[in-house]
Backbone as a printed PyTorch tensor [residue, N CA C, xyz], in Angstrom:
tensor([[[-12.8800,  16.7120,   3.7400],
         [-12.7350,  15.8210,   4.8830],
         [-12.3450,  14.4250,   4.4250]],

        [[-11.5600,  13.7430,   5.2530],
         [-11.2270,  12.3540,   4.9760],
         [-12.4900,  11.5020,   5.0320]],

        [[-12.4810,  10.3830,   4.3200],
         [-13.6260,   9.4770,   4.3260],
         [-13.8690,   8.9730,   5.7440]],

        [[-15.1000,   9.0980,   6.2690],
         [-15.3580,   8.7200,   7.6680],
         [-15.2610,   7.2200,   7.8950]],

        [[-14.9970,   6.8510,   9.1490],
         [-14.8060,   5.4400,   9.5100],
         [-16.0490,   4.6030,   9.2310]],

        [[-17.2440,   5.2000,   9.3780],
         [-18.4540,   4.3910,   9.2110],
         [-18.6450,   3.9320,   7.7640]],

        [[-17.9840,   4.5940,   6.8010],
         [-18.0490,   4.1150,   5.4230],
         [-17.4120,   2.7360,   5.3140]],

        [[-16.2570,   2.5700,   5.9330],
         [-15.5440,   1.2910,   5.8570],
         [-16.2660,   0.2190,   6.6680]],

        [[-16.7730,   0.6000,   7.8230],
         [-17.5470,  -0.3590,   8.6220],
         [-18.7630,  -0.8260,   7.8400]],

        [[-19.4150,   0.1030,   7.1480],
         [-20.5860,  -0.2640,   6.3600],
         [-20.2510,  -1.1660,   5.1940]],

        [[-19.0970,  -0.9490,   4.5710],
         [-18.6930,  -1.7800,   3.4400],
         [-18.5180,  -3.2410,   3.8670]],

        [[-18.0080,  -3.4570,   5.0860],
         [-17.7500,  -4.8130,   5.5540],
         [-18.9380,  -5.4390,   6.2860]],

        [[-19.9750,  -4.6690,   6.5310],
         [-21.1230,  -5.1990,   7.2660],
         [-21.7680,  -6.3460,   6.4860]],

        [[-21.6830,  -7.5430,   7.0230],
         [-22.2840,  -8.7060,   6.3870],
         [-21.5250,  -9.2300,   5.1870]],

        [[-20.3430,  -8.6570,   4.8930],
         [-19.5470,  -9.0940,   3.7380],
         [-18.0940,  -9.2240,   4.1730]],

        [[-17.5040, -10.3810,   3.9430],
         [-16.1120, -10.5750,   4.3550],
         [-15.1260,  -9.9730,   3.3720]],

        [[-15.5440,  -9.7900,   2.1120],
         [-14.6420,  -9.2750,   1.0750],
         [-15.4410,  -8.3540,   0.1520]],

        [[-15.7680,  -7.1310,   0.6070],
         [-16.6850,  -6.2690,  -0.1430],
         [-16.1750,  -5.8580,  -1.5160]],

        [[-14.8670,  -5.8300,  -1.7200],
         [-14.3110,  -5.4450,  -3.0310],
         [-13.9500,  -6.6620,  -3.8820]],

        [[-14.2960,  -7.8670,  -3.4070],
         [-14.0530,  -9.1070,  -4.1620],
         [-12.5830,  -9.2500,  -4.5520]],

        [[-11.7000,  -8.9620,  -3.6110],
         [-10.2650,  -8.9790,  -3.8850],
         [ -9.7430, -10.3790,  -4.1500]],

        [[-10.4200, -11.3860,  -3.6070],
         [ -9.9340, -12.7630,  -3.7510],
         [-10.3280, -13.4040,  -5.0780]],

        [[-11.3220, -12.8510,  -5.7480],
         [-11.8690, -13.5550,  -6.9100],
         [-11.7190, -12.8180,  -8.2270]],

        [[-11.5360, -11.5120,  -8.2170],
         [-11.4790, -10.7660,  -9.4740],
         [-10.1200, -10.8770, -10.1400]],

        [[-10.1220, -11.1950, -11.4330],
         [ -8.8790, -11.2690, -12.1900],
         [ -8.1990,  -9.9020, -12.2470]],

        [[ -9.0060,  -8.8340, -12.3090],
         [ -8.4210,  -7.4860, -12.2920],
         [ -7.5200,  -7.3130, -11.0730]],

        [[ -7.9920,  -7.7120,  -9.9140],
         [ -7.2070,  -7.5720,  -8.6900],
         [ -5.9870,  -8.4960,  -8.7180]],

        [[ -6.1560,  -9.7120,  -9.1820],
         [ -5.0330, -10.6440,  -9.2490],
         [ -3.9270, -10.0990, -10.1480]],

        [[ -4.3080,  -9.5420, -11.2910],
         [ -3.3200,  -8.9670, -12.2060],
         [ -2.6380,  -7.7630, -11.5800]],

        [[ -3.4170,  -6.9000, -10.9490],
         [ -2.8490,  -5.6980, -10.3320],
         [ -1.8680,  -6.0680,  -9.2220]],

        [[ -2.2260,  -7.0500,  -8.4190],
         [ -1.3180,  -7.4790,  -7.3530],
         [ -0.0410,  -8.0960,  -7.9230]],

        [[ -0.1770,  -8.8540,  -9.0060],
         [  1.0150,  -9.4370,  -9.6290],
         [  1.9480,  -8.3420, -10.1300]],

        [[  1.3900,  -7.2930, -10.7210],
         [  2.1990,  -6.1710, -11.1760],
         [  2.8220,  -5.4280,  -9.9900]],

        [[  2.0670,  -5.3190,  -8.9090],
         [  2.5780,  -4.6460,  -7.7120],
         [  3.8060,  -5.3690,  -7.1790]],

        [[  3.6920,  -6.6810,  -7.0070],
         [  4.8150,  -7.4640,  -6.5000],
         [  5.9470,  -7.4920,  -7.5260]],

        [[  5.5900,  -7.5380,  -8.8100],
         [  6.6000,  -7.5500,  -9.8480],
         [  7.3940,  -6.2610,  -9.9410]],

        [[  6.8440,  -5.1810,  -9.4210],
         [  7.5460,  -3.8920,  -9.4720],
         [  8.5950,  -3.7380,  -8.3760]],

        [[  8.6200,  -4.6410,  -7.4050],
         [  9.5630,  -4.5140,  -6.2930],
         [ 10.9900,  -4.6450,  -6.8070]],

        [[ 11.8930,  -3.7470,  -6.3960],
         [ 13.2290,  -3.7010,  -7.0000],
         [ 14.2190,  -4.7030,  -6.4390]],

        [[ 13.8520,  -5.4280,  -5.3750],
         [ 14.7680,  -6.3890,  -4.7680],
         [ 14.0680,  -7.7330,  -4.5980]],

        [[ 14.8260,  -8.8300,  -4.6140],
         [ 14.1840, -10.1360,  -4.4390],
         [ 13.6720, -10.3730,  -3.0240]],

        [[ 14.3310,  -9.7670,  -2.0100],
         [ 13.9420,  -9.9700,  -0.6140],
         [ 13.9650,  -8.6290,   0.1210]],

        [[ 13.0700,  -8.5510,   1.1210],
         [ 13.0230,  -7.3740,   1.9840],
         [ 13.0510,  -7.8290,   3.4380]],

        [[ 13.6120,  -6.9810,   4.2650],
         [ 13.7440,  -7.2920,   5.6860],
         [ 12.4030,  -7.2130,   6.4050]],

        [[ 11.6950,  -6.0870,   6.2270],
         [ 10.4740,  -5.8450,   7.0000],
         [  9.5580,  -4.9340,   6.1940]],

        [[  8.3130,  -5.3710,   6.0070],
         [  7.3450,  -4.6180,   5.2180],
         [  6.1780,  -4.1780,   6.0890]],

        [[  5.5990,  -3.0250,   5.7290],
         [  4.3750,  -2.5380,   6.3620],
         [  3.3310,  -2.3410,   5.2800]],

        [[  2.1560,  -2.9370,   5.5050],
         [  1.0380,  -2.8160,   4.5750],
         [ -0.2100,  -2.3490,   5.3230]],

        [[ -0.4280,  -1.0300,   5.4330],
         [ -1.6970,  -0.5650,   6.0050],
         [ -2.8300,  -0.7780,   5.0130]],

        [[ -4.0560,  -0.8140,   5.5240],
         [ -5.2430,  -1.0680,   4.6930],
         [ -5.1080,  -2.3970,   3.9590]],

        [[ -4.7300,  -3.4280,   4.7020],
         [ -4.4940,  -4.7440,   4.0910],
         [ -5.7710,  -5.4550,   3.7030]],

        [[ -6.9200,  -4.9790,   4.1730],
         [ -8.2100,  -5.6010,   3.8880],
         [ -8.1740,  -7.0840,   4.2640]],

        [[ -8.4940,  -7.9660,   3.3350],
         [ -8.6320,  -9.3870,   3.6710],
         [ -7.3330, -10.1660,   3.5230]],

        [[ -6.2270,  -9.4830,   3.2350],
         [ -4.9270, -10.1370,   3.2180],
         [ -4.5210, -10.7620,   1.9030]],

        [[ -5.2050, -10.3980,   0.8150],
         [ -4.8590, -10.9840,  -0.4740],
         [ -3.4490, -10.5900,  -0.9200]],

        [[ -3.1520,  -9.2940,  -0.8880],
         [ -1.8120,  -8.8360,  -1.2330],
         [ -0.8030,  -9.2180,  -0.1510]],

        [[ -1.2540,  -9.2810,   1.0780],
         [ -0.3750,  -9.6280,   2.1980],
         [  0.3220, -10.9610,   1.9580]],

        [[ -0.4220, -11.9520,   1.4810],
         [  0.1670, -13.2690,   1.2480],
         [  1.2490, -13.2070,   0.1690]],

        [[  1.0450, -12.3900,  -0.8460],
         [  2.0480, -12.2580,  -1.9010],
         [  3.2950, -11.5550,  -1.3750]],

        [[  3.1070, -10.5230,  -0.5720],
         [  4.2490,  -9.8190,   0.0080],
         [  5.0400, -10.7470,   0.9260]],

        [[  4.3490, -11.6190,   1.6180],
         [  5.0090, -12.5300,   2.5560],
         [  6.0160, -13.4410,   1.8600]],

        [[  5.8120, -13.6970,   0.5760],
         [  6.7490, -14.5430,  -0.1700],
         [  8.0790, -13.8360,  -0.4080]],

        [[  8.1010, -12.5130,  -0.2540],
         [  9.2970, -11.7360,  -0.5750],
         [  9.9130, -11.0610,   0.6440]],

        [[  9.3300, -11.2500,   1.8190],
         [  9.7410, -10.4960,   3.0000],
         [ 10.0230, -11.4180,   4.1810]],

        [[ 11.0150, -11.0550,   4.9840],
         [ 11.3020, -11.7990,   6.2050],
         [ 10.2470, -11.5490,   7.2740]],

        [[  9.6460, -10.3640,   7.2440],
         [  8.6040, -10.0010,   8.2070],
         [  7.6230,  -9.0600,   7.5280]],

        [[  6.3340,  -9.2620,   7.7730],
         [  5.2920,  -8.3810,   7.2470],
         [  4.4040,  -7.9300,   8.3940]],

        [[  4.2470,  -6.6250,   8.5280],
         [  3.2900,  -6.0350,   9.4590],
         [  2.1320,  -5.5150,   8.6150]],

        [[  0.9880,  -6.1650,   8.7050],
         [ -0.2030,  -5.7560,   7.9680],
         [ -1.2120,  -5.1790,   8.9470]],

        [[ -2.0280,  -4.2470,   8.4730],
         [ -2.9770,  -3.5850,   9.3760],
         [ -4.2030,  -3.1210,   8.6030]],

        [[ -5.2980,  -2.9990,   9.3260],
         [ -6.5140,  -2.4090,   8.7720],
         [ -7.2740,  -1.7590,   9.9270]],

        [[ -8.1480,  -0.8100,   9.5860],
         [ -8.9100,  -0.1260,  10.6250],
         [-10.2040,  -0.8570,  10.9750]],

        [[-10.6340,  -1.8070,  10.1410],
         [-11.8920,  -2.5220,  10.3400],
         [-11.6000,  -3.8770,  10.9760]],

        [[-12.1710,  -4.1260,  12.1330],
         [-11.8670,  -5.3430,  12.8890],
         [-12.2220,  -6.6050,  12.1220]],

        [[-13.3240,  -6.6080,  11.3980],
         [-13.6900,  -7.8150,  10.6590],
         [-12.7010,  -8.1050,   9.5470]],

        [[-12.1630,  -7.0650,   8.9110],
         [-11.1350,  -7.2620,   7.8910],
         [ -9.8640,  -7.8210,   8.5190]],

        [[ -9.5030,  -7.3000,   9.6820],
         [ -8.3340,  -7.8120,  10.4010],
         [ -8.5170,  -9.2890,  10.7160]],

        [[ -9.7030,  -9.6700,  11.1770],
         [ -9.9660, -11.0670,  11.5140],
         [ -9.8360, -11.9640,  10.2870]],

        [[-10.3460, -11.5010,   9.1430],
         [-10.2410, -12.2880,   7.9180],
         [ -8.7920, -12.4200,   7.4750]],

        [[ -8.0560, -11.3080,   7.5050],
         [ -6.6460, -11.3470,   7.1010],
         [ -5.8390, -12.2520,   8.0310]],

        [[ -6.1540, -12.2420,   9.3010],
         [ -5.4500, -13.1330,  10.2290],
         [ -5.7060, -14.5910,   9.9010]],

        [[ -6.9510, -14.9120,   9.5820],
         [ -7.2660, -16.3020,   9.2230],
         [ -6.5280, -16.7040,   7.9510]],

        [[ -6.4660, -15.8030,   6.9940],
         [ -5.8700, -16.1350,   5.6940],
         [ -4.3420, -16.1990,   5.7580]],

        [[ -3.7510, -15.6630,   6.8090],
         [ -2.2920, -15.6940,   6.9500],
         [ -1.8560, -16.4980,   8.1720]],

        [[ -2.7640, -17.2780,   8.7280],
         [ -2.4660, -18.0050,   9.9670],
         [ -1.3160, -18.9900,   9.8050]],

        [[ -1.0750, -19.4470,   8.5870],
         [  0.0130, -20.3950,   8.3410],
         [  1.3550, -19.7090,   8.1270]],

        [[  1.3900, -18.3820,   8.1830],
         [  2.6050, -17.6110,   7.9240],
         [  3.0700, -16.9670,   9.2240]],

        [[  4.0380, -17.5850,   9.8770],
         [  4.4660, -17.1260,  11.1950],
         [  5.1670, -15.7770,  11.1460]],

        [[  5.6420, -15.3610,   9.9840],
         [  6.3550, -14.0750,   9.8770],
         [  5.4280, -12.9310,   9.4860]],

        [[  4.1130, -13.1740,   9.5000],
         [  3.1260, -12.1320,   9.2030],
         [  2.3300, -11.8260,  10.4630]],

        [[  2.2430, -10.5440,  10.8110],
         [  1.4200, -10.0860,  11.9310],
         [  0.3690,  -9.1260,  11.3930]],

        [[ -0.8880,  -9.3670,  11.7280],
         [ -1.9840,  -8.5050,  11.2880],
         [ -2.5810,  -7.8340,  12.5090]],

        [[ -2.6790,  -6.5190,  12.4600],
         [ -3.1500,  -5.7750,  13.6240],
         [ -4.1680,  -4.7280,  13.1970]],

        [[ -4.9380,  -4.2510,  14.1630],
         [ -5.8940,  -3.1750,  13.8860],
         [ -5.2140,  -1.8410,  14.1690]],

        [[ -5.1060,  -1.0160,  13.1260],
         [ -4.5110,   0.3140,  13.2380],
         [ -5.2900,   1.2910,  12.3770]],

        [[ -5.3610,   2.5260,  12.8140],
         [ -5.9440,   3.5960,  12.0120],
         [ -4.8270,   4.5810,  11.6820]],

        [[ -4.3460,   4.5210,  10.4530],
         [ -3.3020,   5.4530,  10.0380],
         [ -3.9590,   6.7430,   9.5370]],

        [[ -3.2730,   7.8800,   9.6280],
         [ -1.9010,   8.0580,  10.1060],
         [ -1.7710,   8.2760,  11.6080]],

        [[ -2.9120,   8.3490,  12.3370],
         [ -2.8150,   8.6180,  13.7740],
         [ -1.9980,   7.5460,  14.4850]],

        [[ -2.2000,   6.3060,  14.0960],
         [ -1.4720,   5.1870,  14.6850],
         [ -0.4850,   4.6440,  13.6520]],

        [[  0.6820,   4.2570,  14.1410],
         [  1.7260,   3.7870,  13.2310],
         [  2.5840,   2.7710,  13.9740]],

        [[  2.9920,   1.6990,  13.3220],
         [  3.8060,   0.6880,  14.0150],
         [  5.1890,   1.2130,  14.3510]],

        [[  5.7860,   0.6600,  15.3950],
         [  7.1260,   1.0650,  15.7970],
         [  8.1680,   0.4510,  14.8660]],

        [[  9.3390,   1.0430,  14.8800],
         [ 10.4380,   0.5160,  14.0900],
         [ 10.4470,   1.0490,  12.6760]],

        [[ 11.4100,   0.5770,  11.9080],
         [ 11.5560,   1.0160,  10.5250],
         [ 11.3230,  -0.1440,   9.5720]],

        [[ 11.1650,   0.2050,   8.3120],
         [ 10.8430,  -0.7650,   7.2680],
         [ 11.7080,  -0.4860,   6.0440]],

        [[ 11.9960,  -1.5360,   5.2890],
         [ 12.6230,  -1.3000,   3.9920],
         [ 11.6160,  -1.4480,   2.8540]],

        [[ 10.3290,  -1.6990,   3.2130],
         [  9.2550,  -1.7390,   2.2270],
         [  7.9590,  -1.2910,   2.8780]],

        [[  7.3060,  -0.3090,   2.2710],
         [  5.9710,   0.1220,   2.6870],
         [  5.0900,   0.1230,   1.4460]],

        [[  3.9240,  -0.5160,   1.5470],
         [  3.0050,  -0.6400,   0.4230],
         [  1.7010,   0.0740,   0.7660]],

        [[  1.3880,   1.1070,   0.0000],
         [  0.1580,   1.8780,   0.1730],
         [ -0.7320,   1.5850,  -1.0290]],

        [[ -1.5960,   0.6090,  -0.8760],
         [ -2.4260,   0.1270,  -1.9840],
         [ -3.8790,   0.5070,  -1.7490]],

        [[ -4.4410,   1.2810,  -2.6670],
         [ -5.8500,   1.6910,  -2.6180],
         [ -6.1830,   2.3420,  -1.2740]],

        [[ -5.3600,   3.2700,  -0.8610],
         [ -5.4870,   3.8610,   0.4740],
         [ -5.4920,   5.3790,   0.4700]],

        [[ -4.5730,   5.9910,  -0.2700],
         [ -4.3070,   7.4210,  -0.0830],
         [ -5.4710,   8.3160,  -0.4760]],

        [[ -6.3390,   7.8730,  -1.3770],
         [ -7.4130,   8.7610,  -1.8360],
         [ -8.5290,   8.9400,  -0.8120]],

        [[ -8.4240,   8.2800,   0.3310],
         [ -9.4340,   8.4510,   1.3810],
         [ -9.1040,   9.5850,   2.3550]],

        [[ -7.9430,  10.2280,   2.2000],
         [ -7.4900,  11.2150,   3.1850],
         [ -7.5170,  12.6230,   2.6220]],

        [[ -7.9450,  13.5680,   3.4700],
         [ -7.8760,  14.9690,   3.0600],
         [ -6.4210,  15.4260,   3.0640]],

        [[ -6.2000,  16.6530,   2.6200],
         [ -4.8400,  17.1410,   2.4400],
         [ -3.9860,  17.0670,   3.6910]],

        [[ -4.5350,  17.4350,   4.8290],
         [ -3.7510,  17.4370,   6.0650],
         [ -3.3590,  16.0250,   6.4590]],

        [[ -4.3250,  15.1010,   6.4390],
         [ -4.0140,  13.7290,   6.8350],
         [ -3.1340,  13.0270,   5.8010]],

        [[ -3.3080,  13.3710,   4.5280],
         [ -2.4440,  12.8000,   3.4960],
         [ -1.0060,  13.2410,   3.7130]],

        [[ -0.8170,  14.5150,   4.0210],
         [  0.5330,  15.0110,   4.3030],
         [  1.1500,  14.2640,   5.4810]],

        [[  0.3540,  14.0650,   6.5340],
         [  0.8600,  13.3770,   7.7230],
         [  1.2070,  11.9250,   7.4060]],

        [[  0.3500,  11.2570,   6.6470],
         [  0.5990,   9.8570,   6.3300],
         [  1.8740,   9.6960,   5.5150]],

        [[  2.0470,  10.5220,   4.4930],
         [  3.2400,  10.4150,   3.6600],
         [  4.4950,  10.7700,   4.4380]],

        [[  4.3880,  11.7450,   5.3450],
         [  5.5300,  12.1130,   6.1680],
         [  5.9300,  10.9580,   7.0820]],

        [[  4.9440,  10.3000,   7.6870],
         [  5.2480,   9.1780,   8.5760],
         [  5.8100,   7.9940,   7.7870]],

        [[  5.2530,   7.7590,   6.6080],
         [  5.7590,   6.6590,   5.7930],
         [  7.2040,   6.8980,   5.3990]],

        [[  7.5080,   8.0890,   4.9370],
         [  8.8760,   8.3950,   4.5190],
         [  9.8330,   8.3080,   5.6970]],

        [[  9.4230,   8.8450,   6.8400],
         [ 10.3040,   8.8420,   8.0120],
         [ 10.5870,   7.4340,   8.5150]],

        [[  9.6600,   6.5000,   8.3250],
         [  9.8560,   5.1400,   8.8310],
         [ 10.4990,   4.2170,   7.8060]],

        [[ 10.8230,   4.7480,   6.6210],
         [ 11.5320,   3.9610,   5.6120],
         [ 13.0290,   4.0100,   5.8750]],

        [[ 13.6890,   2.8680,   5.7870],
         [ 15.1450,   2.8500,   5.8250],
         [ 15.6990,   3.6460,   4.6440]],

        [[ 16.9030,   4.1500,   4.7750],
         [ 17.5870,   4.7560,   3.6330],
         [ 17.7000,   3.7240,   2.5240]],

        [[ 17.2800,   4.0790,   1.3330],
         [ 17.2560,   3.1360,   0.2240],
         [ 16.0360,   2.2480,   0.1970]],

        [[ 15.1500,   2.3970,   1.1880],
         [ 13.9400,   1.5890,   1.2440],
         [ 12.9650,   1.9410,   0.1450]],

        [[ 11.9740,   1.0640,  -0.0490],
         [ 11.0220,   1.1820,  -1.1560],
         [  9.6280,   1.5060,  -0.6580]],

        [[  9.0080,   2.5150,  -1.2660],
         [  7.6000,   2.8410,  -1.0480],
         [  6.8510,   2.5150,  -2.3330]],

        [[  5.7870,   1.7270,  -2.2120],
         [  4.9570,   1.3680,  -3.3560],
         [  3.5780,   1.9880,  -3.1730]],

        [[  3.0720,   2.6210,  -4.2240],
         [  1.7110,   3.1650,  -4.1950],
         [  0.9700,   2.6760,  -5.4360]],

        [[ -0.2810,   2.2660,  -5.2540],
         [ -1.1060,   1.8390,  -6.3890],
         [ -2.5460,   2.2080,  -6.0990]],

        [[ -3.1800,   2.9280,  -7.0380],
         [ -4.5050,   3.4800,  -6.7840],
         [ -5.3610,   3.5140,  -8.0510]],

        [[ -6.6350,   3.2260,  -7.8540],
         [ -7.6790,   3.3150,  -8.8820],
         [ -7.6490,   4.7030,  -9.4980]],

        [[ -7.8320,   4.7730, -10.8260],
         [ -7.6370,   6.0350, -11.5300],
         [ -8.9170,   6.5910, -12.1340]],

        [[-10.0640,   6.1710, -11.6260],
         [-11.3490,   6.7080, -12.0740],
         [-12.0070,   7.4500, -10.9140]],

        [[-12.8120,   8.4710, -11.1800],
         [-13.5040,   9.1810, -10.0980],
         [-14.4690,   8.2640,  -9.3520]],

        [[-14.4410,   8.3760,  -8.0340],
         [-15.3540,   7.6410,  -7.1500],
         [-15.8380,   8.6230,  -6.0940]],

        [[-17.0930,   8.5640,  -5.7450],
         [-17.6580,   9.5390,  -4.8120],
         [-16.8940,   9.6090,  -3.5040]],

        [[-16.4710,   8.4520,  -2.9890],
         [-15.7910,   8.4250,  -1.6940],
         [-14.2960,   8.7210,  -1.7990]],

        [[-13.7680,   8.8400,  -3.0040],
         [-12.3490,   9.1170,  -3.1970],
         [-12.1090,  10.6010,  -3.3960]],

        [[-11.1430,  11.1410,  -2.6850],
         [-10.8280,  12.5580,  -2.8080],
         [ -9.8820,  12.8380,  -3.9680]],

        [[ -9.2280,  11.8020,  -4.4950],
         [ -8.2760,  11.9580,  -5.5950],
         [ -8.3450,  10.7380,  -6.5010]],

        [[ -7.8600,  10.9100,  -7.7120],
         [ -7.6220,   9.7770,  -8.6020],
         [ -6.1630,   9.3480,  -8.4640]],

        [[ -5.8260,   8.2310,  -9.0870],
         [ -4.4440,   7.7930,  -9.0660],
         [ -3.5000,   8.8090,  -9.6810]],

        [[ -3.9230,   9.4530, -10.7590],
         [ -3.0860,  10.4690, -11.4090],
         [ -2.8560,  11.6530, -10.4960]],

        [[ -3.8880,  12.0920,  -9.8000],
         [ -3.7360,  13.2170,  -8.8730],
         [ -2.8200,  12.8690,  -7.7110]],

        [[ -2.9070,  11.6430,  -7.2340],
         [ -2.0060,  11.2140,  -6.1550],
         [ -0.5580,  11.1680,  -6.6370]],

        [[ -0.3370,  10.7520,  -7.8750],
         [  1.0170,  10.7360,  -8.4210],
         [  1.6080,  12.1470,  -8.4310]],

        [[  0.7850,  13.1290,  -8.7440],
         [  1.2460,  14.5160,  -8.7310],
         [  1.6220,  14.9490,  -7.3160]],

        [[  0.8550,  14.5090,  -6.3210],
         [  1.1830,  14.8450,  -4.9360],
         [  2.4460,  14.1320,  -4.4830]],

        [[  2.5800,  12.8620,  -4.8180],
         [  3.7500,  12.1030,  -4.4090],
         [  5.0330,  12.6680,  -5.0000]],

        [[  4.9440,  13.2640,  -6.1670],
         [  6.1260,  13.8460,  -6.8030],
         [  6.7070,  14.9820,  -5.9800]],

        [[  5.9100,  15.5510,  -5.0790],
         [  6.3750,  16.6720,  -4.2570],
         [  6.8560,  16.2490,  -2.8740]],

        [[  6.7980,  14.9490,  -2.5680],
         [  7.1620,  14.5030,  -1.2230],
         [  8.6800,  14.4820,  -1.0670]],

        [[  9.2240,  15.2320,  -0.1060],
         [ 10.6830,  15.2690,   0.0690],
         [ 11.2440,  13.8980,   0.4390]],

        [[ 12.4120,  13.6060,  -0.0990],
         [ 13.1110,  12.3840,   0.2640],
         [ 12.7710,  11.1770,  -0.5670]],

        [[ 11.8140,  11.3040,  -1.4950],
         [ 11.4210,  10.1750,  -2.3320],
         [ 11.8720,  10.3980,  -3.7720]],

        [[ 12.4450,   9.3620,  -4.3510],
         [ 12.8660,   9.3910,  -5.7540],
         [ 12.0630,   8.3440,  -6.5150]],

        [[ 11.4410,   8.7520,  -7.6100],
         [ 10.5960,   7.8470,  -8.3940],
         [ 11.4510,   6.8260,  -9.1400]],

        [[ 11.1000,   5.5450,  -8.9980],
         [ 11.8040,   4.4690,  -9.6850],
         [ 10.9550,   3.8300, -10.7790]],

        [[  9.6870,   3.5500, -10.4780],
         [  8.7810,   2.9030, -11.4280],
         [  7.5270,   3.7510, -11.5450]],

        [[  7.0960,   3.9940, -12.7800],
         [  5.8870,   4.7780, -13.0320],
         [  5.0600,   4.0350, -14.0710]],

        [[  4.0690,   3.2840, -13.6010],
         [  3.2410,   2.4460, -14.4710],
         [  1.8160,   2.9840, -14.4160]],

        [[  1.3580,   3.5580, -15.5220],
         [  0.0310,   4.1650, -15.5830],
         [ -0.8190,   3.4550, -16.6180]],

        [[ -1.9900,   3.0110, -16.1960],
         [ -2.9770,   2.4380, -17.0880],
         [ -4.2580,   3.2540, -16.9800]],

        [[ -5.2130,   2.9380, -17.8090],
         [ -6.4960,   3.6210, -17.7280],
         [ -7.1330,   3.4350, -16.3520]],

        [[ -6.9320,   2.2600, -15.7600],
         [ -7.6500,   1.9210, -14.5370],
         [ -6.9040,   2.2230, -13.2490]],

        [[ -5.5680,   2.1950, -13.2680],
         [ -4.8300,   2.4480, -12.0280],
         [ -3.4440,   2.9950, -12.3310]],

        [[ -2.8560,   3.5810, -11.2830],
         [ -1.4910,   4.1120, -11.3600],
         [ -0.6610,   3.4010, -10.3000]],

        [[  0.4360,   2.7920, -10.7180],
         [  1.3510,   2.0720,  -9.8430],
         [  2.7130,   2.7450,  -9.9030]],

        [[  3.2380,   3.1280,  -8.7410],
         [  4.5520,   3.7620,  -8.6820],
         [  5.3680,   3.1570,  -7.5440]],

        [[  6.6730,   3.1270,  -7.7150],
         [  7.5680,   2.7900,  -6.6150],
         [  8.5730,   3.9190,  -6.4570]],

        [[  8.9520,   4.1580,  -5.2140],
         [  9.8840,   5.2250,  -4.8640],
         [ 10.9650,   4.6550,  -3.9530]],

        [[ 12.1300,   5.2710,  -3.9900],
         [ 13.2000,   4.9780,  -3.0360],
         [ 13.3720,   6.1550,  -2.1050]],

        [[ 13.6800,   5.8580,  -0.8400],
         [ 14.0110,   6.9400,   0.0750],
         [ 15.4990,   7.2590,  -0.0560]],

        [[ 15.7980,   8.5000,  -0.3550],
         [ 17.1760,   8.9440,  -0.5470],
         [ 17.4690,  10.0500,   0.4570]],

        [[ 18.4880,   9.8590,   1.2690],
         [ 18.8780,  10.8600,   2.2510],
         [ 19.6510,  11.9850,   1.5780]],

        [[ 19.6460,  13.1900,   2.1780],
         [ 20.3740,  14.3070,   1.5790],
         [ 21.8420,  13.9690,   1.3420]],

        [[ 22.3260,  14.3100,   0.1750],
         [ 23.7220,  14.0670,  -0.1620],
         [ 24.0080,  12.6870,  -0.7020]],

        [[ 22.9820,  11.8290,  -0.7440],
         [ 23.1810,  10.4770,  -1.2510],
         [ 22.4970,  10.3060,  -2.6040]],

        [[ 23.0300,   9.4190,  -3.4140],
         [ 22.4130,   9.0960,  -4.6930],
         [ 21.3730,   8.0150,  -4.5340]],

        [[ 20.5760,   7.7850,  -5.5690],
         [ 19.5480,   6.7420,  -5.5000],
         [ 20.1830,   5.3650,  -5.4110]],

        [[ 19.4770,   4.3910,  -4.8690],
         [ 20.0140,   3.0230,  -4.7980],
         [ 20.1660,   2.4290,  -6.1880]],

        [[ 20.8780,   1.3300,  -6.2670],
         [ 21.0910,   0.6650,  -7.5390],
         [ 19.7730,   0.2050,  -8.1580]],

        [[ 19.7040,   0.2620,  -9.4700],
         [ 18.5680,  -0.3080, -10.1860],
         [ 18.6140,  -1.8290, -10.0360]],

        [[ 17.5180,  -2.5330, -10.3790],
         [ 17.5700,  -3.9910, -10.3200],
         [ 18.7140,  -4.5870, -11.1360]],

        [[ 18.9980,  -4.0380, -12.3110],
         [ 20.1090,  -4.5370, -13.1220],
         [ 21.4380,  -4.2550, -12.4350]],

        [[ 21.5630,  -3.0650, -11.8560],
         [ 22.7860,  -2.7370, -11.1310],
         [ 22.9810,  -3.6110,  -9.9170]],

        [[ 21.8830,  -3.9010,  -9.2160],
         [ 21.9370,  -4.7500,  -8.0320],
         [ 22.4120,  -6.1600,  -8.4030]],

        [[ 22.0570,  -6.6120,  -9.5830],
         [ 22.4540,  -7.9390, -10.0480],
         [ 23.8450,  -7.9470, -10.6820]],

        [[ 24.4820,  -6.7660, -10.7290],
         [ 25.8320,  -6.7040, -11.3020],
         [ 25.8600,  -6.7370, -12.8110]],

        [[ 24.7490,  -6.3450, -13.4530],
         [ 24.6710,  -6.3710, -14.9070],
         [ 25.1710,  -5.0830, -15.5400]],

        [[ 25.4060,  -4.0660, -14.7390],
         [ 25.8710,  -2.7730, -15.2510],
         [ 27.3040,  -2.5030, -14.8180]]])
């Protein structure tokens, strides 16, 4: 079964940042690597579900014309809204994925510390919706803790194995450490080749 909603509500009860995302150097480094893995300098529209308190959201906002961030916990949404109130191109909303999904398409979707909470059926649905809402050539980023946790149904390595089977996605970046696995994928339509690499995009090839 997917991790129940009351687990997340309990994590935020009386705590605005239960995972200490704003203060831990581990998180700051991981977010820097996440943003550094993006293959383009600018993106049109990004979706970040499970945005928590908006720490990564602010970094994504520096690279995107529009950011749609979401979380299922209302207190987390309220915190993320406060932390991004000065960014008019960022919208933070309460959504429970994969049942709920924003309208429109994106050229960037970031799934950070999220996928291991879903059972096989819901994971399949989430990845299908993410892929379908990506523009052709768009980027999907996944980054996940790689140690066993009671509430996690998978490790980062196990999720990488599942993502390798998702139709329409081509692996671009595969960064594995002891603590987490970071990957980026491009959406490639049938009959089309993968988008240009960063060097190719810059005309270096």
